[in-house]
Each structure stands twice: as C-alpha cells, then as structure tokens.
Amino acid sequence: MKNIAIIMGGFSSEYKISLISGKVVNQYLDKTKYKGFPIHIFKEKWVYVDELAVEHPIDKNDFSVTVDGKKINFDAVFNAIHGTPGEDGLMQAYFELIGMPQTSCDYYQAALTFNKRDLLSVLKPYGIKTAISYYLNKGDAINTDEIVKKVGLPCFVKPNKAGSSFGISKVRTAAELPIAIEVAYKEDNEIIIESFLGGTEVSVGVINYKGKVTVLPITEIVSENDFFDYEAKYLGKSQEITPARISPEMTEKVGAIAKKAYEVLKMKGFSRSEFIIVNDEPHMLEMNTIPGLTTESLIPQQAKAAGISLEDLFSNAIELALNN
C-alpha cells in the first residue's frame, strides 16, 4: 500500500476549486493500492486534514507528517493545486529538491506554461498559431490608441499568470480598456491583451497514458456568457460537448497540434490546451497543467468518453510518477 499525499488549496483565487478537485482524487483513488492523505497547502499553513477534520502540520524538511506520535512518509504526491504554488513550478521545484515523485510536469514546464506570454512565444516557431497580442506590466503607461491599433476591437484583457478565468474581460470599446486592465491587475502584475478570435472553441486534453502520449476526445465549449469565464467554467454557464462537433479532419488537426505542444515542451502528467478554430486554423490560447479534476471538469469528461475511469486516470498518473 503506497501513501499518496494529495495536495490541494493554494494561494490563488482558485483554491476552492482545487479543494474540490483534491477531494475527488481522494474519493476515486484505488483503495487496494493507495492510501490518500488530503494535504491543504496555504500561505499560513501546510496541514494533513484527517477524516475527523483534525489538522496535522507537515514537516517541510522532508514533506512528512506525524500523527499520534507516528511519522508518516509519502511515496508520491498527487498535485491538485490550480494556480500558484502548484501550477507555476514552485511546488514542483520543492519536490524535486527533496526527491519526492509527483504527478504533474517538471518545474520549468510548469513555470513556462503558467506564463501565457512565454508559452505562446516558445510555441510560435513550431507553427502554432495564436491571437495578436499586446503586453503590459504594472506601472507601464497605458496607451489606449496604440493597444487598439495593434489588437483591434473587441479584444480580451487577461492576467498573464493566472488560471481559471479570473480577471478576464471582453472589451468592446476603447473607453472600457482602462477598467478591464485594472480588473486584470487585481490577479497579476503582468497582462496580456489579445485580439478577438471568432470561431469554435475547443479544449484538448493530452496525457501520458500507460507510457504513450494520448490525445483524449476533444470538448467543444459553447458558453452562455460572452466567453468561457469563471461562471461558464465552474458554475454551469456553458455547454461542454464531448466529442466536439468538428470534422474528423479538424479533430485530427487540432489534436496533432496539442500533442505536438505536449511533446515539444517535454510535458508530463496532465495537460489541457484551449484553442479557437478560425477559418479552419486552430489558434492556441493557453495550456493548463493542473486542470480541474472535479467530476464535471473537462479532463474527467474526456477520459470518460475515451473509456478511462477516474480510478484508472488517477492510478495511471501515480504509477507514471512512481516509475519516472
């Protein structure tokens, strides 16, 4: 029986979703092979929360915990932290330093993919298309005319290093830009402003399944809101259609691009890439490396369509981490 630490929580606005993801992972772990330990990671505390909701502090020297005078060491970590510090490379670097296997990608890949600007810049030479973009850092002068001239209207204003669609605005007029920029700065000190892409939005899961890089059935996103924002993503304000209503040729094309990005970046663990298909050309928006793992989330939906149960999905991630 392997002891698996399931880390959840984090320092960002996404911590509530992360706690649900972590709970689902614990619920669906193969109990014949693994004993799950829910570990809450917050700025003020790292604690193992037992069945009675009693908190036991984690020893950060070796990521162990002592319960009733008995020290428990973990065989591997299942990373379910969306946002910082679980998705931006901080936890990955820590686990690498202490020699602890973990289920997500390595720290460099995590930091790179978490930074939308850097990710898209690295993938561009490989022929992966993206929206036209304009960058701002906190404190930069805001030249509205210059921004509109480059990206056009409508456009999207996004935090550069934040997931889960917090702080994103769709801007229709130049007058709305400064307000949208302020909203994005509440989440991050770097901003990416992108041209509007009108087309079909799809989400493509890529995982290493039993040693083979595998593209999962693709999901089409039809948002009730103006775009796939937090409400659409987590509060049921969207239709998620798996498999997507796109041609077999387009399914193959966008799947091949997502797989190429996974392999070019030397990814491990889960990845979920978002694309908008404009005039038969997929344009990449971003890649998530700790995607939602609630039962309603996209990767579990896609795995189900591929005939992979949650138990299998989570066991596969743990075995790959242990045998890496």
mmCIF file of C-alpha atoms in Angstrom:
data_model
loop_
_atom_site.group_PDB
_atom_site.id
_atom_site.type_symbol
_atom_site.label_atom_id
_atom_site.label_comp_id
_atom_site.label_asym_id
_atom_site.label_seq_id
_atom_site.Cartn_x
_atom_site.Cartn_y
_atom_site.Cartn_z
ATOM 1 C CA MET A 1 0.000 0.000 0.000
ATOM 2 C CA LYS A 2 1.503 3.312 -1.103
ATOM 3 C CA ASN A 3 0.971 6.525 0.863
ATOM 4 C CA ILE A 4 -0.136 9.265 -1.535
ATOM 5 C CA ALA A 5 -0.203 12.917 -0.459
ATOM 6 C CA ILE A 6 -2.945 14.745 -2.372
ATOM 7 C CA ILE A 7 -2.037 18.422 -2.314
ATOM 8 C CA MET A 8 -4.828 20.951 -2.775
ATOM 9 C CA GLY A 9 -5.701 24.561 -1.957
ATOM 10 C CA GLY A 10 -3.028 27.050 -2.945
ATOM 11 C CA PHE A 11 -2.568 30.806 -2.782
ATOM 12 C CA SER A 12 -4.809 31.999 -5.624
ATOM 13 C CA SER A 13 -8.495 32.711 -6.227
ATOM 14 C CA GLU A 14 -8.780 29.130 -7.488
ATOM 15 C CA TYR A 15 -8.235 27.456 -4.107
ATOM 16 C CA LYS A 16 -11.913 26.491 -3.653
ATOM 17 C CA ILE A 17 -11.991 24.598 -6.963
ATOM 18 C CA SER A 18 -8.662 22.966 -6.056
ATOM 19 C CA LEU A 19 -10.122 21.682 -2.766
ATOM 20 C CA ILE A 20 -12.962 20.044 -4.742
ATOM 21 C CA SER A 21 -10.503 18.531 -7.252
ATOM 22 C CA GLY A 22 -8.397 17.143 -4.399
ATOM 23 C CA LYS A 23 -11.465 15.673 -2.710
ATOM 24 C CA VAL A 24 -12.469 13.909 -5.952
ATOM 25 C CA VAL A 25 -8.949 12.489 -6.384
ATOM 26 C CA ASN A 26 -9.047 11.132 -2.833
ATOM 27 C CA GLN A 27 -12.526 9.687 -3.374
ATOM 28 C CA TYR A 28 -11.592 7.838 -6.584
ATOM 29 C CA LEU A 29 -8.139 6.562 -5.576
ATOM 30 C CA ASP A 30 -7.785 2.795 -5.938
ATOM 31 C CA LYS A 31 -8.044 1.880 -2.237
ATOM 32 C CA THR A 32 -6.457 -1.528 -2.865
ATOM 33 C CA LYS A 33 -3.185 0.163 -3.891
ATOM 34 C CA TYR A 34 -3.099 3.621 -2.316
ATOM 35 C CA LYS A 35 -3.877 5.368 0.931
ATOM 36 C CA GLY A 36 -4.731 9.000 0.235
ATOM 37 C CA PHE A 37 -3.784 11.849 2.560
ATOM 38 C CA PRO A 38 -5.516 15.200 1.828
ATOM 39 C CA ILE A 39 -2.888 17.919 2.330
ATOM 40 C CA HIS A 40 -4.025 21.550 2.377
ATOM 41 C CA ILE A 41 -1.347 23.965 1.180
ATOM 42 C CA PHE A 42 -1.952 27.580 2.176
ATOM 43 C CA LYS A 43 0.410 30.505 2.787
ATOM 44 C CA GLU A 44 -0.172 30.322 6.521
ATOM 45 C CA LYS A 45 -0.119 26.515 6.890
ATOM 46 C CA TRP A 46 0.639 23.161 5.276
ATOM 47 C CA VAL A 47 -1.506 20.543 7.010
ATOM 48 C CA TYR A 48 -2.752 16.992 6.624
ATOM 49 C CA VAL A 49 -6.518 17.042 7.283
ATOM 50 C CA ASP A 50 -7.648 13.661 8.622
ATOM 51 C CA GLU A 51 -11.120 12.026 8.446
ATOM 52 C CA LEU A 52 -12.223 13.920 11.563
ATOM 53 C CA ALA A 53 -11.085 17.250 10.034
ATOM 54 C CA VAL A 54 -8.197 17.432 12.528
ATOM 55 C CA GLU A 55 -5.176 19.257 11.099
ATOM 56 C CA HIS A 56 -1.648 17.842 11.427
ATOM 57 C CA PRO A 57 1.264 20.120 10.398
ATOM 58 C CA ILE A 58 3.519 18.995 7.552
ATOM 59 C CA ASP A 59 7.265 18.897 8.191
ATOM 60 C CA LYS A 60 8.594 20.886 5.237
ATOM 61 C CA ASN A 61 12.091 19.416 5.647
ATOM 62 C CA ASP A 62 11.029 16.107 4.121
ATOM 63 C CA PHE A 63 7.278 16.598 3.485
ATOM 64 C CA SER A 64 6.283 14.122 6.178
ATOM 65 C CA VAL A 65 3.605 14.262 8.860
ATOM 66 C CA THR A 66 3.450 12.943 12.408
ATOM 67 C CA VAL A 67 0.099 11.550 13.587
ATOM 68 C CA ASP A 68 -0.333 10.199 17.145
ATOM 69 C CA GLY A 69 3.445 10.134 17.597
ATOM 70 C CA LYS A 70 3.986 8.119 14.404
ATOM 71 C CA LYS A 71 5.844 9.643 11.461
ATOM 72 C CA ILE A 72 4.255 9.069 8.037
ATOM 73 C CA ASN A 73 6.333 9.395 4.861
ATOM 74 C CA PHE A 74 4.762 9.622 1.430
ATOM 75 C CA ASP A 75 5.644 7.558 -1.639
ATOM 76 C CA ALA A 76 4.353 10.176 -4.084
ATOM 77 C CA VAL A 77 2.392 13.411 -4.335
ATOM 78 C CA PHE A 78 -0.751 13.874 -6.406
ATOM 79 C CA ASN A 79 -0.777 17.563 -7.317
ATOM 80 C CA ALA A 80 -4.299 19.051 -7.474
ATOM 81 C CA ILE A 81 -3.385 22.706 -6.816
ATOM 82 C CA HIS A 82 -4.695 25.036 -9.536
ATOM 83 C CA GLY A 83 -2.749 28.280 -9.770
ATOM 84 C CA THR A 84 0.200 29.184 -7.558
ATOM 85 C CA PRO A 85 2.133 27.410 -5.992
ATOM 86 C CA GLY A 86 1.021 24.116 -7.579
ATOM 87 C CA GLU A 87 0.763 25.067 -11.241
ATOM 88 C CA ASP A 88 3.579 27.618 -11.603
ATOM 89 C CA GLY A 89 6.555 25.412 -10.710
ATOM 90 C CA LEU A 90 7.095 26.291 -7.044
ATOM 91 C CA MET A 91 5.838 23.000 -5.590
ATOM 92 C CA GLN A 92 7.443 21.021 -8.430
ATOM 93 C CA ALA A 93 10.854 22.556 -7.677
ATOM 94 C CA TYR A 94 10.447 21.858 -3.942
ATOM 95 C CA PHE A 95 9.538 18.204 -4.569
ATOM 96 C CA GLU A 96 12.459 17.786 -6.960
ATOM 97 C CA LEU A 97 14.827 19.148 -4.321
ATOM 98 C CA ILE A 98 13.634 16.684 -1.678
ATOM 99 C CA GLY A 99 13.423 13.782 -4.172
ATOM 100 C CA MET A 100 9.664 13.257 -3.953
ATOM 101 C CA PRO A 101 7.843 11.842 -7.016
ATOM 102 C CA GLN A 102 4.832 13.937 -8.067
ATOM 103 C CA THR A 103 2.176 13.644 -10.752
ATOM 104 C CA SER A 104 2.472 16.951 -12.618
ATOM 105 C CA CYS A 105 5.051 18.229 -15.102
ATOM 106 C CA ASP A 106 8.517 19.393 -14.018
ATOM 107 C CA TYR A 107 9.098 22.862 -12.540
ATOM 108 C CA TYR A 108 10.395 24.512 -15.737
ATOM 109 C CA GLN A 109 7.423 23.340 -17.808
ATOM 110 C CA ALA A 110 5.028 24.423 -15.057
ATOM 111 C CA ALA A 111 6.528 27.924 -14.875
ATOM 112 C CA LEU A 112 6.594 28.241 -18.667
ATOM 113 C CA THR A 113 3.015 27.103 -19.311
ATOM 114 C CA PHE A 114 1.689 29.213 -16.433
ATOM 115 C CA ASN A 115 3.059 32.291 -18.185
ATOM 116 C CA LYS A 116 0.813 32.708 -21.251
ATOM 117 C CA ARG A 117 3.178 35.167 -22.970
ATOM 118 C CA ASP A 118 6.210 32.913 -22.611
ATOM 119 C CA LEU A 119 4.341 29.738 -23.571
ATOM 120 C CA LEU A 120 2.974 31.195 -26.804
ATOM 121 C CA SER A 121 6.369 32.730 -27.672
ATOM 122 C CA VAL A 122 8.093 29.337 -27.288
ATOM 123 C CA LEU A 123 5.478 27.517 -29.397
ATOM 124 C CA LYS A 124 5.267 30.089 -32.199
ATOM 125 C CA PRO A 125 8.415 28.877 -34.060
ATOM 126 C CA TYR A 126 6.762 25.437 -34.281
ATOM 127 C CA GLY A 127 3.994 26.890 -36.437
ATOM 128 C CA ILE A 128 1.383 27.013 -33.680
ATOM 129 C CA LYS A 129 -0.899 29.966 -34.392
ATOM 130 C CA THR A 130 -2.014 32.432 -31.699
ATOM 131 C CA ALA A 131 -4.041 35.636 -31.389
ATOM 132 C CA ILE A 132 -2.333 39.032 -31.972
ATOM 133 C CA SER A 133 -1.249 40.217 -28.532
ATOM 134 C CA TYR A 134 -0.059 43.272 -26.610
ATOM 135 C CA TYR A 135 1.757 43.060 -23.247
ATOM 136 C CA LEU A 136 1.589 45.319 -20.193
ATOM 137 C CA ASN A 137 3.390 45.215 -16.850
ATOM 138 C CA LYS A 138 2.069 47.008 -13.770
ATOM 139 C CA GLY A 139 3.274 50.603 -13.840
ATOM 140 C CA ASP A 140 3.542 50.765 -17.644
ATOM 141 C CA ALA A 141 1.896 53.731 -19.344
ATOM 142 C CA ILE A 142 -1.429 52.723 -20.926
ATOM 143 C CA ASN A 143 -1.666 53.963 -24.486
ATOM 144 C CA THR A 144 -5.227 53.045 -25.450
ATOM 145 C CA ASP A 145 -4.853 54.110 -29.109
ATOM 146 C CA GLU A 146 -1.695 52.024 -29.510
ATOM 147 C CA ILE A 147 -3.362 48.942 -27.975
ATOM 148 C CA VAL A 148 -6.469 49.242 -30.149
ATOM 149 C CA LYS A 149 -4.342 49.811 -33.246
ATOM 150 C CA LYS A 150 -2.434 46.581 -32.588
ATOM 151 C CA VAL A 151 -5.141 44.142 -31.401
ATOM 152 C CA GLY A 152 -8.366 45.777 -32.643
ATOM 153 C CA LEU A 153 -11.790 45.684 -31.006
ATOM 154 C CA PRO A 154 -13.318 43.721 -29.456
ATOM 155 C CA CYS A 155 -10.348 42.301 -27.568
ATOM 156 C CA PHE A 156 -9.640 40.315 -24.414
ATOM 157 C CA VAL A 157 -7.697 41.567 -21.406
ATOM 158 C CA LYS A 158 -6.250 38.739 -19.289
ATOM 159 C CA PRO A 159 -3.904 38.300 -16.344
ATOM 160 C CA ASN A 160 -0.764 36.702 -17.790
ATOM 161 C CA LYS A 161 -0.057 34.268 -14.943
ATOM 162 C CA ALA A 162 -3.422 33.191 -13.563
ATOM 163 C CA GLY A 163 -5.740 30.357 -14.470
ATOM 164 C CA SER A 164 -9.438 29.691 -14.079
ATOM 165 C CA SER A 165 -10.628 32.762 -15.961
ATOM 166 C CA PHE A 166 -10.450 35.189 -13.038
ATOM 167 C CA GLY A 167 -9.730 38.777 -14.064
ATOM 168 C CA ILE A 168 -10.555 38.311 -17.771
ATOM 169 C CA SER A 169 -12.664 40.919 -19.576
ATOM 170 C CA LYS A 170 -14.003 41.203 -23.092
ATOM 171 C CA VAL A 171 -13.545 44.809 -24.199
ATOM 172 C CA ARG A 172 -15.753 46.294 -26.912
ATOM 173 C CA THR A 173 -14.812 49.994 -26.780
ATOM 174 C CA ALA A 174 -11.573 51.866 -26.144
ATOM 175 C CA ALA A 175 -13.194 53.519 -23.094
ATOM 176 C CA GLU A 176 -13.579 50.085 -21.403
ATOM 177 C CA LEU A 177 -9.867 49.228 -21.709
ATOM 178 C CA PRO A 178 -8.524 51.019 -18.570
ATOM 179 C CA ILE A 179 -11.253 49.421 -16.402
ATOM 180 C CA ALA A 180 -10.509 45.928 -17.796
ATOM 181 C CA ILE A 181 -6.786 46.469 -17.201
ATOM 182 C CA GLU A 182 -7.447 47.343 -13.534
ATOM 183 C CA VAL A 183 -9.547 44.177 -13.143
ATOM 184 C CA ALA A 184 -6.720 42.045 -14.588
ATOM 185 C CA TYR A 185 -4.115 43.728 -12.341
ATOM 186 C CA LYS A 186 -6.078 42.518 -9.284
ATOM 187 C CA GLU A 187 -4.976 38.978 -10.263
ATOM 188 C CA ASP A 188 -1.493 39.575 -11.666
ATOM 189 C CA ASN A 189 1.142 42.276 -12.247
ATOM 190 C CA GLU A 190 1.505 41.233 -15.899
ATOM 191 C CA ILE A 191 -1.239 41.456 -18.519
ATOM 192 C CA ILE A 192 -1.796 40.056 -21.986
ATOM 193 C CA ILE A 193 -4.276 41.812 -24.303
ATOM 194 C CA GLU A 194 -5.369 39.658 -27.242
ATOM 195 C CA SER A 195 -7.306 40.197 -30.449
ATOM 196 C CA PHE A 196 -10.778 38.690 -30.561
ATOM 197 C CA LEU A 197 -10.917 35.330 -32.330
ATOM 198 C CA GLY A 198 -14.379 34.489 -33.617
ATOM 199 C CA GLY A 199 -14.751 30.746 -34.058
ATOM 200 C CA THR A 200 -15.330 27.397 -32.409
ATOM 201 C CA GLU A 201 -13.668 26.996 -29.000
ATOM 202 C CA VAL A 202 -12.306 23.568 -28.131
ATOM 203 C CA SER A 203 -10.403 22.095 -25.222
ATOM 204 C CA VAL A 204 -7.916 19.296 -25.885
ATOM 205 C CA GLY A 205 -6.667 17.004 -23.128
ATOM 206 C CA VAL A 206 -3.313 15.294 -23.640
ATOM 207 C CA ILE A 207 -1.927 12.795 -21.151
ATOM 208 C CA ASN A 208 0.727 10.140 -20.994
ATOM 209 C CA TYR A 209 -1.464 7.051 -20.660
ATOM 210 C CA LYS A 210 0.388 3.821 -19.905
ATOM 211 C CA GLY A 211 3.587 5.229 -21.381
ATOM 212 C CA LYS A 212 2.050 6.639 -24.574
ATOM 213 C CA VAL A 213 1.245 10.318 -25.264
ATOM 214 C CA THR A 214 -2.508 10.205 -25.843
ATOM 215 C CA VAL A 215 -4.942 12.843 -27.114
ATOM 216 C CA LEU A 216 -8.287 12.492 -25.329
ATOM 217 C CA PRO A 217 -11.640 13.093 -27.066
ATOM 218 C CA ILE A 218 -11.941 16.835 -27.730
ATOM 219 C CA THR A 219 -14.522 19.039 -25.977
ATOM 220 C CA GLU A 220 -16.356 21.885 -27.679
ATOM 221 C CA ILE A 221 -17.148 24.834 -25.420
ATOM 222 C CA VAL A 222 -20.364 26.754 -26.030
ATOM 223 C CA SER A 223 -20.546 29.474 -23.359
ATOM 224 C CA GLU A 224 -23.858 31.021 -22.307
ATOM 225 C CA ASN A 225 -21.806 34.017 -21.212
ATOM 226 C CA ASP A 226 -19.868 36.161 -23.660
ATOM 227 C CA PHE A 227 -16.837 33.874 -23.313
ATOM 228 C CA PHE A 228 -15.605 30.892 -21.268
ATOM 229 C CA ASP A 229 -15.235 32.825 -17.995
ATOM 230 C CA TYR A 230 -15.292 31.567 -14.394
ATOM 231 C CA GLU A 231 -19.093 31.245 -14.329
ATOM 232 C CA ALA A 232 -19.110 29.378 -17.629
ATOM 233 C CA LYS A 233 -16.268 27.118 -16.492
ATOM 234 C CA TYR A 234 -17.406 26.255 -12.977
ATOM 235 C CA LEU A 235 -20.979 27.406 -12.412
ATOM 236 C CA GLY A 236 -22.662 25.604 -15.274
ATOM 237 C CA LYS A 237 -22.985 28.603 -17.600
ATOM 238 C CA SER A 238 -21.680 26.671 -20.582
ATOM 239 C CA GLN A 239 -22.393 23.679 -22.736
ATOM 240 C CA GLU A 240 -19.483 21.279 -22.966
ATOM 241 C CA ILE A 241 -19.877 18.859 -25.850
ATOM 242 C CA THR A 242 -17.587 15.804 -25.961
ATOM 243 C CA PRO A 243 -16.694 14.790 -28.589
ATOM 244 C CA ALA A 244 -16.663 18.228 -30.247
ATOM 245 C CA ARG A 245 -18.909 18.851 -33.278
ATOM 246 C CA ILE A 246 -15.994 19.337 -35.655
ATOM 247 C CA SER A 247 -14.975 17.337 -38.712
ATOM 248 C CA PRO A 248 -12.760 14.245 -38.383
ATOM 249 C CA GLU A 249 -10.059 16.210 -40.269
ATOM 250 C CA MET A 250 -10.226 19.126 -37.812
ATOM 251 C CA THR A 251 -10.315 16.714 -34.860
ATOM 252 C CA GLU A 252 -7.089 15.193 -36.124
ATOM 253 C CA LYS A 253 -5.521 18.590 -36.891
ATOM 254 C CA VAL A 254 -6.172 20.242 -33.519
ATOM 255 C CA GLY A 255 -5.317 17.013 -31.675
ATOM 256 C CA ALA A 256 -1.981 16.816 -33.503
ATOM 257 C CA ILE A 257 -1.158 20.436 -32.557
ATOM 258 C CA ALA A 258 -1.970 19.814 -28.857
ATOM 259 C CA LYS A 259 0.134 16.631 -28.904
ATOM 260 C CA LYS A 260 2.996 18.462 -30.633
ATOM 261 C CA ALA A 261 2.940 21.177 -27.945
ATOM 262 C CA TYR A 262 2.989 18.476 -25.215
ATOM 263 C CA GLU A 263 5.970 16.736 -26.818
ATOM 264 C CA VAL A 264 7.914 19.893 -27.765
ATOM 265 C CA LEU A 265 7.688 21.098 -24.169
ATOM 266 C CA LYS A 266 8.643 17.640 -22.784
ATOM 267 C CA MET A 267 5.498 17.610 -20.707
ATOM 268 C CA LYS A 268 4.484 15.030 -18.114
ATOM 269 C CA GLY A 269 1.194 14.439 -16.355
ATOM 270 C CA PHE A 270 -1.973 16.182 -17.494
ATOM 271 C CA SER A 271 -2.308 18.991 -19.996
ATOM 272 C CA ARG A 272 -5.411 20.707 -21.295
ATOM 273 C CA SER A 273 -4.912 23.140 -24.151
ATOM 274 C CA GLU A 274 -7.524 25.652 -25.287
ATOM 275 C CA PHE A 275 -7.946 26.568 -28.948
ATOM 276 C CA ILE A 276 -10.249 28.704 -31.060
ATOM 277 C CA ILE A 277 -10.684 27.461 -34.612
ATOM 278 C CA VAL A 278 -10.841 30.389 -37.068
ATOM 279 C CA ASN A 279 -11.164 29.688 -40.814
ATOM 280 C CA ASP A 280 -10.060 26.070 -40.322
ATOM 281 C CA GLU A 281 -6.958 27.153 -38.394
ATOM 282 C CA PRO A 282 -6.655 26.294 -34.668
ATOM 283 C CA HIS A 283 -5.263 29.220 -32.630
ATOM 284 C CA MET A 284 -3.861 28.296 -29.215
ATOM 285 C CA LEU A 285 -4.910 30.365 -26.197
ATOM 286 C CA GLU A 286 -3.183 28.569 -23.330
ATOM 287 C CA MET A 287 -2.190 25.274 -21.741
ATOM 288 C CA ASN A 288 -3.272 24.191 -18.251
ATOM 289 C CA THR A 289 -1.089 21.633 -16.471
ATOM 290 C CA ILE A 290 -3.236 21.138 -13.353
ATOM 291 C CA PRO A 291 -6.673 21.139 -14.970
ATOM 292 C CA GLY A 292 -9.827 20.758 -12.898
ATOM 293 C CA LEU A 293 -10.421 17.195 -11.696
ATOM 294 C CA THR A 294 -13.943 17.549 -10.335
ATOM 295 C CA THR A 295 -16.407 15.033 -11.792
ATOM 296 C CA GLU A 296 -17.811 17.832 -14.022
ATOM 297 C CA SER A 297 -14.363 19.020 -15.199
ATOM 298 C CA LEU A 298 -13.223 18.656 -18.794
ATOM 299 C CA ILE A 299 -10.386 16.130 -18.381
ATOM 300 C CA PRO A 300 -12.605 13.667 -16.432
ATOM 301 C CA GLN A 301 -15.336 14.158 -19.084
ATOM 302 C CA GLN A 302 -12.832 13.468 -21.866
ATOM 303 C CA ALA A 303 -11.346 10.454 -20.075
ATOM 304 C CA LYS A 304 -14.847 9.019 -19.635
ATOM 305 C CA ALA A 305 -15.501 9.441 -23.390
ATOM 306 C CA ALA A 306 -12.229 7.559 -24.005
ATOM 307 C CA GLY A 307 -13.375 4.722 -21.730
ATOM 308 C CA ILE A 308 -10.936 5.652 -18.932
ATOM 309 C CA SER A 309 -12.464 5.683 -15.445
ATOM 310 C CA LEU A 310 -11.386 8.256 -12.850
ATOM 311 C CA GLU A 311 -9.800 5.446 -10.829
ATOM 312 C CA ASP A 312 -7.713 4.443 -13.875
ATOM 313 C CA LEU A 313 -6.889 8.061 -14.729
ATOM 314 C CA PHE A 314 -5.573 8.770 -11.230
ATOM 315 C CA SER A 315 -3.777 5.404 -10.871
ATOM 316 C CA ASN A 316 -2.047 5.997 -14.210
ATOM 317 C CA ALA A 317 -0.799 9.427 -13.053
ATOM 318 C CA ILE A 318 0.543 7.991 -9.787
ATOM 319 C CA GLU A 319 2.251 4.986 -11.450
ATOM 320 C CA LEU A 320 3.944 7.262 -14.000
ATOM 321 C CA ALA A 321 5.214 9.469 -11.152
ATOM 322 C CA LEU A 322 6.482 6.468 -9.163
ATOM 323 C CA ASN A 323 8.245 4.919 -12.158
ATOM 324 C CA ASN A 324 9.634 8.135 -13.623
#
